[in-house]
Short mmCIF file of C-alpha atoms and ligand atoms in Angstrom, two decimals:
data_model
loop_
_atom_site.label_atom_id
_atom_site.label_comp_id
_atom_site.label_asym_id
_atom_site.label_seq_id
_atom_site.Cartn_x
_atom_site.Cartn_y
_atom_site.Cartn_z
CA MET A 17 5.94 -3.79 14.84
CA ALA A 18 7.55 -2.67 11.57
CA ASP A 19 5.99 -5.69 9.83
CA PHE A 20 2.59 -4.23 10.68
CA LEU A 21 3.15 -0.77 9.19
CA PRO A 22 0.54 0.25 6.61
CA GLN A 23 1.37 0.18 2.91
CA GLY A 24 3.67 2.84 1.49
CA ASP A 25 7.38 3.55 1.33
CA SER A 26 7.53 7.15 2.54
CA LEU A 27 5.50 6.93 5.71
CA ASN A 28 5.25 9.65 8.33
CA VAL A 29 5.03 8.04 11.77
CA LEU A 30 4.42 9.11 15.35
CA ASP A 31 5.72 7.01 18.24
CA LEU A 32 4.02 7.80 21.55
CA ALA A 33 5.71 7.16 24.92
CA THR A 34 8.83 6.83 22.81
CA GLY A 35 11.24 6.72 25.76
CA THR A 36 14.74 6.38 24.32
CA ALA A 37 13.38 6.09 20.75
CA ASP A 38 14.12 2.38 20.19
CA GLN A 39 10.71 1.78 18.63
CA LEU A 40 10.94 4.85 16.41
CA LEU A 41 14.36 3.74 15.17
CA ALA A 42 13.11 0.18 14.59
CA LEU A 43 10.23 1.51 12.48
CA TYR A 44 12.69 3.69 10.55
CA ASN A 45 14.91 0.62 9.96
CA SER A 46 12.09 -0.96 7.96
CA GLY A 47 13.18 1.33 5.11
CA ARG A 48 9.58 2.46 4.63
CA VAL A 49 9.55 5.42 7.01
CA LYS A 50 10.52 8.80 5.61
CA SER A 51 10.02 10.89 8.73
CA GLY A 52 8.93 10.44 12.31
CA ILE A 53 8.29 12.10 15.63
CA GLY A 54 8.69 10.52 19.04
CA LEU A 55 6.68 11.95 21.93
CA ASP A 56 7.27 11.36 25.64
CA LEU A 57 6.75 13.07 28.98
CA SER A 58 10.31 12.38 30.11
CA GLU A 59 13.01 14.73 28.83
CA LYS A 60 15.67 12.48 30.40
CA MET A 61 14.57 9.46 28.35
CA MET A 62 14.40 11.55 25.18
CA ALA A 63 17.88 13.00 25.77
CA ILE A 64 19.24 9.44 25.38
CA GLY A 65 17.02 8.93 22.34
CA ARG A 66 18.27 12.14 20.71
CA GLU A 67 21.86 10.91 21.11
CA LYS A 68 20.97 7.66 19.33
CA ILE A 69 19.27 9.56 16.51
CA ALA A 70 22.20 11.99 16.14
CA LYS A 71 24.73 9.13 16.17
CA ARG A 72 22.92 7.59 13.21
CA GLU A 73 22.74 10.99 11.47
CA LEU A 74 18.95 10.88 11.31
CA SER A 75 18.20 14.18 13.05
CA ASP A 76 16.81 15.63 9.81
CA ARG A 77 14.24 12.81 9.64
CA LEU A 78 13.46 11.83 13.21
CA SER A 79 12.77 14.20 16.08
CA LEU A 80 11.65 13.84 19.67
CA GLN A 81 9.41 16.23 21.51
CA LYS A 82 7.83 16.50 24.90
CA GLY A 83 4.13 15.71 24.99
CA ASP A 84 1.34 13.74 26.58
CA ALA A 85 -0.19 10.78 24.73
CA GLU A 86 -3.53 11.87 26.17
CA GLU A 87 -3.30 15.35 24.64
CA ILE A 88 -1.08 15.01 21.60
CA PRO A 89 0.21 18.49 20.69
CA LEU A 90 0.00 17.77 16.94
CA ASN A 91 -2.51 18.40 14.17
CA ASP A 92 -5.38 16.13 13.13
CA GLU A 93 -4.74 13.65 10.30
CA SER A 94 -0.94 14.13 10.23
CA PHE A 95 0.44 10.56 10.35
CA ASP A 96 0.28 7.33 8.36
CA ALA A 97 0.99 5.28 11.48
CA VAL A 98 0.93 5.96 15.22
CA SER A 99 2.68 3.48 17.49
CA ILE A 100 3.01 3.04 21.23
CA SER A 101 5.15 0.29 22.76
CA PHE A 102 4.85 -0.64 26.41
CA GLY A 103 3.36 2.79 27.00
CA ILE A 104 -0.44 2.55 26.75
CA ARG A 105 -0.50 0.74 30.13
CA ASN A 106 1.15 3.78 31.72
CA VAL A 107 -1.27 6.47 30.59
CA THR A 108 -3.93 7.62 33.05
CA ASP A 109 -6.88 7.57 30.63
CA VAL A 110 -6.44 4.82 28.03
CA ASN A 111 -9.62 5.72 26.14
CA LYS A 112 -8.48 9.32 25.78
CA ALA A 113 -5.07 8.24 24.45
CA LEU A 114 -6.72 5.88 21.92
CA ARG A 115 -9.02 8.67 20.72
CA GLU A 116 -6.00 10.96 20.36
CA MET A 117 -4.20 8.31 18.30
CA TYR A 118 -7.25 8.13 16.06
CA ARG A 119 -7.43 11.91 15.70
CA VAL A 120 -3.83 12.39 14.49
CA LEU A 121 -4.00 9.50 11.99
CA ARG A 122 -4.71 10.20 8.35
CA PRO A 123 -7.56 8.29 6.69
CA ASN A 124 -6.19 4.79 5.84
CA GLY A 125 -3.67 5.25 8.65
CA ARG A 126 -2.98 2.55 11.23
CA ALA A 127 -2.46 2.43 14.98
CA LEU A 128 0.11 -0.10 16.25
CA ILE A 129 0.11 -0.90 19.94
CA LEU A 130 2.59 -3.26 21.60
CA GLU A 131 1.81 -4.21 25.18
CA PHE A 132 2.20 -7.02 27.69
CA SER A 133 -0.60 -9.56 27.86
CA ILE A 134 -1.24 -12.84 29.66
CA PRO A 135 -0.65 -16.23 27.95
CA ARG A 136 -3.77 -18.13 26.94
CA SER A 137 -2.46 -21.62 27.82
CA ARG A 138 -3.17 -22.39 31.49
CA LEU A 139 0.14 -24.22 31.92
CA ILE A 140 2.26 -21.44 30.42
CA ARG A 141 0.23 -18.82 32.27
CA TYR A 142 0.87 -20.56 35.60
CA TRP A 143 4.65 -20.67 35.16
CA TYR A 144 4.80 -17.21 33.58
CA LEU A 145 2.88 -15.59 36.44
CA PHE A 146 5.04 -17.45 38.97
CA TYR A 147 8.16 -16.01 37.28
CA PHE A 148 6.58 -12.58 36.86
CA ARG A 149 5.38 -12.31 40.47
CA PHE A 150 8.20 -13.94 42.43
CA ILE A 151 11.39 -14.30 40.36
CA MET A 152 11.54 -11.27 38.09
CA PRO A 153 11.18 -8.65 40.90
CA VAL A 154 14.18 -10.24 42.65
CA ILE A 155 16.36 -10.36 39.51
CA GLY A 156 15.18 -6.89 38.41
CA GLY A 157 15.87 -5.52 41.90
CA LEU A 158 19.39 -6.99 41.95
CA VAL A 159 20.24 -5.61 38.50
CA SER A 160 18.59 -2.20 38.78
CA GLY A 161 18.52 -1.66 42.55
CA ASP A 162 14.78 -0.97 42.38
CA ASP A 163 12.58 -4.03 42.97
CA SER A 164 9.45 -1.87 43.46
CA ALA A 165 9.48 -1.01 39.71
CA TYR A 166 9.31 -4.73 38.90
CA ARG A 167 6.51 -5.36 41.40
CA TYR A 168 4.62 -2.45 39.81
CA LEU A 169 5.21 -4.05 36.40
CA ASN A 170 3.52 -7.33 37.24
CA GLU A 171 0.65 -5.63 39.09
CA THR A 172 -0.15 -3.33 36.17
CA VAL A 173 0.22 -6.08 33.56
CA GLU A 174 -2.13 -8.39 35.44
CA THR A 175 -4.83 -5.73 35.80
CA PHE A 176 -4.58 -4.13 32.35
CA PRO A 177 -7.14 -5.20 29.70
CA TYR A 178 -5.72 -7.46 26.99
CA GLY A 179 -6.89 -9.58 24.07
CA LYS A 180 -10.58 -9.14 23.16
CA ASP A 181 -11.08 -6.58 25.93
CA PHE A 182 -8.34 -4.33 24.58
CA CYS A 183 -9.56 -4.82 20.98
CA ARG A 184 -12.98 -3.61 22.16
CA LEU A 185 -11.44 -0.45 23.64
CA MET A 186 -9.81 0.25 20.26
CA SER A 187 -13.08 -0.30 18.40
CA ASP A 188 -14.86 2.00 20.85
CA ALA A 189 -12.26 4.70 20.08
CA GLY A 190 -13.26 4.49 16.40
CA PHE A 191 -10.76 1.99 14.95
CA ASN A 192 -11.85 -0.48 12.30
CA ASP A 193 -10.68 -4.01 11.57
CA VAL A 194 -8.93 -4.28 14.93
CA LYS A 195 -6.59 -7.28 15.09
CA ARG A 196 -4.33 -8.82 17.71
CA GLU A 197 -1.09 -10.72 17.08
CA GLU A 198 0.16 -12.71 20.07
CA LEU A 199 3.92 -12.80 20.62
CA THR A 200 5.89 -15.45 22.56
CA PHE A 201 2.92 -17.53 23.81
CA GLY A 202 0.94 -14.32 24.41
CA ILE A 203 3.20 -12.62 26.96
CA ALA A 204 2.95 -9.58 24.68
CA SER A 205 0.57 -8.60 21.90
CA ILE A 206 0.55 -6.27 18.95
CA TYR A 207 -2.82 -4.64 18.33
CA CYS A 208 -3.54 -2.99 14.96
CA GLY A 209 -6.48 -0.77 14.13
CA GLU A 210 -7.35 1.09 10.95
CA LYS A 211 -8.75 4.57 10.48
CA LEU A 212 -11.03 4.46 7.46
C1 LIG B 16 8.20 1.41 29.53
S1 LIG B 16 8.65 2.95 28.77
C2 LIG B 16 8.56 2.47 27.06
C3 LIG B 16 9.48 3.25 26.20
C4 LIG B 16 9.56 2.83 24.74
N1 LIG B 16 8.29 2.93 24.07
C5 LIG B 16 10.14 1.44 24.59
O1 LIG B 16 9.38 0.52 24.28
O2 LIG B 16 11.34 1.28 24.77
C6 LIG B 16 7.21 3.93 29.02
C7 LIG B 16 7.36 5.37 28.60
O3 LIG B 16 6.08 5.98 28.64
C8 LIG B 16 6.26 7.34 28.96
N2 LIG B 16 4.94 7.86 29.34
C9 LIG B 16 4.18 7.53 30.40
N3 LIG B 16 3.00 8.18 30.37
C10 LIG B 16 3.01 8.95 29.25
C11 LIG B 16 2.08 9.85 28.66
N4 LIG B 16 0.90 10.08 29.23
N5 LIG B 16 2.43 10.46 27.52
C12 LIG B 16 3.62 10.22 26.93
N6 LIG B 16 4.55 9.39 27.43
C13 LIG B 16 4.25 8.75 28.59
C14 LIG B 16 7.31 7.30 30.04
O4 LIG B 16 7.94 8.55 30.22
C15 LIG B 16 8.26 6.22 29.49
O5 LIG B 16 9.29 6.78 28.71
#
């Protein structure tokens, strides 16, 4: 994701659905982020994230705050980049969240969205979906004690728009020059969109 940040070496970034702040920290590690905010609905996730930030003595640069990606409690045109990793699939109204991302971006700012997608190759897709539907819930259940979370994962991934369909949603929200980068045979994708 950091490779897709817009130009500049003192960027102000917002990471939505930040969870435990791994994405925010990874963007900061690029050396091009000066300051950043992570937003999430879960205080418990952010408590872990705040510990990570404090441990790295970055509390003066990175902060986490409670908030909904669908109603971002921050001013218009405040950020050079807004990211969301494995979070857009979880919001109730995707279009609303995309419009909110657009609103808080400065002109020439960029949205970066990382999300699961389905491989294009029929052969890889067949084996991937077999693993995703039947093997991963068992392994995930054994490790975490909660196999329902892993069944939910594959159901939501298989029904969520990806590829051209997701690019269209971004364009409809106002983004320009929307691009998709497929990762690992297309099991995940990074979508980038510009605010002119
Ligand atoms: C799968 S986790 C991803 C966390 C992190 N981005 C990462 O990649 O490690 C999804 C996160 O989305 C958050 N979330 C779900 N709906 C949200 C919303 N409407 N606004 C903000 N955060 C939300 C959850 O609390 C959870 O922390």
